[in-house]
Amino acid sequence: MFSKRLMDVPESGTVAIANIVSQLKQEGVNIISFSMGEPDFDTPDNIKEACVRSLRDGFTHYTPSMGIPELRKAIAEKTTRENKIACTSKNVLVTPTKHALFMIALAYLDPGDEVLLPDPAWVSYEAVIRLAGAKPVYVPTKFEDNFCMSVDKVASAITERTKMLIINSPSNPTGSVMPKDTLKGIADICIEKNIRVLSDEIYEHIIYEGEHVSIGSFDGMFDRTLTISGLSKTYAMTGWRLGWLIASEKDIAAVNKLQTHSITCCTSFTQPAAIEALRGTQEPKIKMVEEFKKRRDLALDLLNDIKGVECNRPEGAFYLFPKYDYKVLSDDLAMYLMKDAHVAVTPGRSFGPAGEGFFRLSYAASEENLTEGIGRIKKSLSKL
């Protein structure tokens, strides 16, 4: 019999769609997939070569659980310089970004605690909250406000049981970027109400307009903020599973206690490559973001040309979250498009209650596939 905690965890809609796509492709179906949150670029050569060198040098054994010192130093330098969070290597834990979410939930949440998160939001947030026995409390956002949480909505959602607030900017699934003044207002509330913040900044470099601001950089927020980021999206390194947590020394020690009992440490030979990613040339990253912006604009024009579909202009990440005016649930719409158009998108409901009536489309795909795939969507929706 499965545990209750497992039965309470929602399935990942993104992975479920990806599994169907994989099966259909094996059967010879010409599927165009816009479902996975993964850059379609290769990891830059300088990063791969650094990894190869570390393998050839025999760097294949355990490292310190918190990561090799030089990588932690490089992450701290980057965080201080770019995120304006004054920290040292003592404030860095090298860990897979998604693993950090699970460890944070286990380290800080007890049964009955409430965690605020934007609606819609990445489904894994709800999963880790429920695994810890806590309760997810969705803070609704609006299409008209570009899906940004408001200070008032956050304040009204707080109860005596509120333990933590999750922020994700730029956002998965909406691509929204939270304005500085909104983040400051939320920070002030968290200080007043003694609420801890988990800030997921994995898309921090994939931004087209506005600026990325880390909530942990505001006065009084460092000791109550757990900032996670990593290499997956910025450097097309999703398979490397390498990221980090920035927090106070006390928080780092607490979370590292769980790391020593789980993965022990990150993969050794990837860590020198991570140093190269952070300190080496940034030209491939810059070119990738420029290409994503072109694709965003192309996909936006194509989607907004479909009758019954409307999409706003996201400022970051590589997702569009269009709403549709058809009398069908988002799960059913996604399956319809899969079968009729041979195009994979992710149902909006997979990202929370407010996602119903929307679908997520990743434009981490070629311009050719975007044009062909969205054309297929347009043709299929015209039949409804």
PDB file of N, CA and C in Angstrom, residues 16 18 24 42 91 109 122 134 167 174 190 199 235 246 269 287 294 296 336 355 368:
ATOM      1  N   ALA A  16       4.069  13.996 -17.608  1.00  0.00           N
ATOM      2  CA  ALA A  16       3.052  13.088 -18.148  1.00  0.00           C
ATOM      3  C   ALA A  16       2.897  13.302 -19.657  1.00  0.00           C
ATOM      4  N   ALA A  18       5.150  14.644 -21.641  1.00  0.00           N
ATOM      5  CA  ALA A  18       6.415  14.253 -22.265  1.00  0.00           C
ATOM      6  C   ALA A  18       6.485  12.741 -22.467  1.00  0.00           C
ATOM      7  N   LEU A  24       4.516   8.219 -28.577  1.00  0.00           N
ATOM      8  CA  LEU A  24       4.002   8.465 -29.924  1.00  0.00           C
ATOM      9  C   LEU A  24       5.133   8.563 -30.942  1.00  0.00           C
ATOM     10  N   ASP A  42      22.654  23.363 -27.304  1.00  0.00           N
ATOM     11  CA  ASP A  42      23.634  22.482 -26.694  1.00  0.00           C
ATOM     12  C   ASP A  42      24.382  23.239 -25.593  1.00  0.00           C
ATOM     13  N   ASN A  91      27.803  30.847   2.594  1.00  0.00           N
ATOM     14  CA  ASN A  91      26.357  30.973   2.385  1.00  0.00           C
ATOM     15  C   ASN A  91      25.883  30.191   1.172  1.00  0.00           C
ATOM     16  N   LEU A 109       9.169  22.798   7.027  1.00  0.00           N
ATOM     17  CA  LEU A 109       7.714  22.676   7.100  1.00  0.00           C
ATOM     18  C   LEU A 109       7.280  21.505   7.973  1.00  0.00           C
ATOM     19  N   TRP A 122       4.526  26.465 -10.915  1.00  0.00           N
ATOM     20  CA  TRP A 122       5.112  25.166 -11.234  1.00  0.00           C
ATOM     21  C   TRP A 122       4.599  24.120 -10.251  1.00  0.00           C
ATOM     22  N   ALA A 134       2.554  19.803   4.792  1.00  0.00           N
ATOM     23  CA  ALA A 134       2.029  21.167   4.901  1.00  0.00           C
ATOM     24  C   ALA A 134       0.931  21.386   3.856  1.00  0.00           C
ATOM     25  N   ILE A 167       8.261  32.389  -4.191  1.00  0.00           N
ATOM     26  CA  ILE A 167       8.299  33.338  -5.299  1.00  0.00           C
ATOM     27  C   ILE A 167       9.102  32.706  -6.428  1.00  0.00           C
ATOM     28  N   THR A 174       4.273  31.225 -16.608  1.00  0.00           N
ATOM     29  CA  THR A 174       3.734  32.407 -17.282  1.00  0.00           C
ATOM     30  C   THR A 174       4.784  33.325 -17.896  1.00  0.00           C
ATOM     31  N   CYS A 190       6.585  40.143   4.827  1.00  0.00           N
ATOM     32  CA  CYS A 190       7.248  38.948   5.365  1.00  0.00           C
ATOM     33  C   CYS A 190       8.074  39.271   6.604  1.00  0.00           C
ATOM     34  N   SER A 199      12.809  31.768  -2.767  1.00  0.00           N
ATOM     35  CA  SER A 199      12.831  32.481  -4.040  1.00  0.00           C
ATOM     36  C   SER A 199      13.527  31.622  -5.090  1.00  0.00           C
ATOM     37  N   TYR A 235      22.467  27.958 -19.125  1.00  0.00           N
ATOM     38  CA  TYR A 235      23.553  27.420 -19.931  1.00  0.00           C
ATOM     39  C   TYR A 235      23.169  26.133 -20.655  1.00  0.00           C
ATOM     40  N   ILE A 246      21.386  29.716  -1.768  1.00  0.00           N
ATOM     41  CA  ILE A 246      22.025  30.819  -1.059  1.00  0.00           C
ATOM     42  C   ILE A 246      21.188  31.121   0.180  1.00  0.00           C
ATOM     43  N   PHE A 269      32.665  15.573 -11.162  1.00  0.00           N
ATOM     44  CA  PHE A 269      33.303  16.099 -12.369  1.00  0.00           C
ATOM     45  C   PHE A 269      32.497  17.189 -13.069  1.00  0.00           C
ATOM     46  N   LYS A 287      23.623  35.021 -26.701  1.00  0.00           N
ATOM     47  CA  LYS A 287      23.042  34.677 -27.991  1.00  0.00           C
ATOM     48  C   LYS A 287      21.777  33.841 -27.830  1.00  0.00           C
ATOM     49  N   LYS A 294      13.438  36.444 -30.031  1.00  0.00           N
ATOM     50  CA  LYS A 294      12.902  36.388 -31.389  1.00  0.00           C
ATOM     51  C   LYS A 294      11.787  35.357 -31.476  1.00  0.00           C
ATOM     52  N   ARG A 296       9.940  34.235 -28.987  1.00  0.00           N
ATOM     53  CA  ARG A 296       8.780  34.708 -28.230  1.00  0.00           C
ATOM     54  C   ARG A 296       7.897  35.589 -29.088  1.00  0.00           C
ATOM     55  N   TYR A 336      -6.686  16.708 -26.986  1.00  0.00           N
ATOM     56  CA  TYR A 336      -7.259  16.927 -28.320  1.00  0.00           C
ATOM     57  C   TYR A 336      -6.180  17.392 -29.295  1.00  0.00           C
ATOM     58  N   GLY A 355      -5.029  28.099 -13.505  1.00  0.00           N
ATOM     59  CA  GLY A 355      -4.532  27.733 -14.822  1.00  0.00           C
ATOM     60  C   GLY A 355      -5.589  27.137 -15.730  1.00  0.00           C
ATOM     61  N   GLU A 368      11.014  27.150 -37.256  1.00  0.00           N
ATOM     62  CA  GLU A 368      10.282  26.266 -38.181  1.00  0.00           C
ATOM     63  C   GLU A 368       9.222  25.467 -37.435  1.00  0.00           C
TER      64      GLU A 368
END
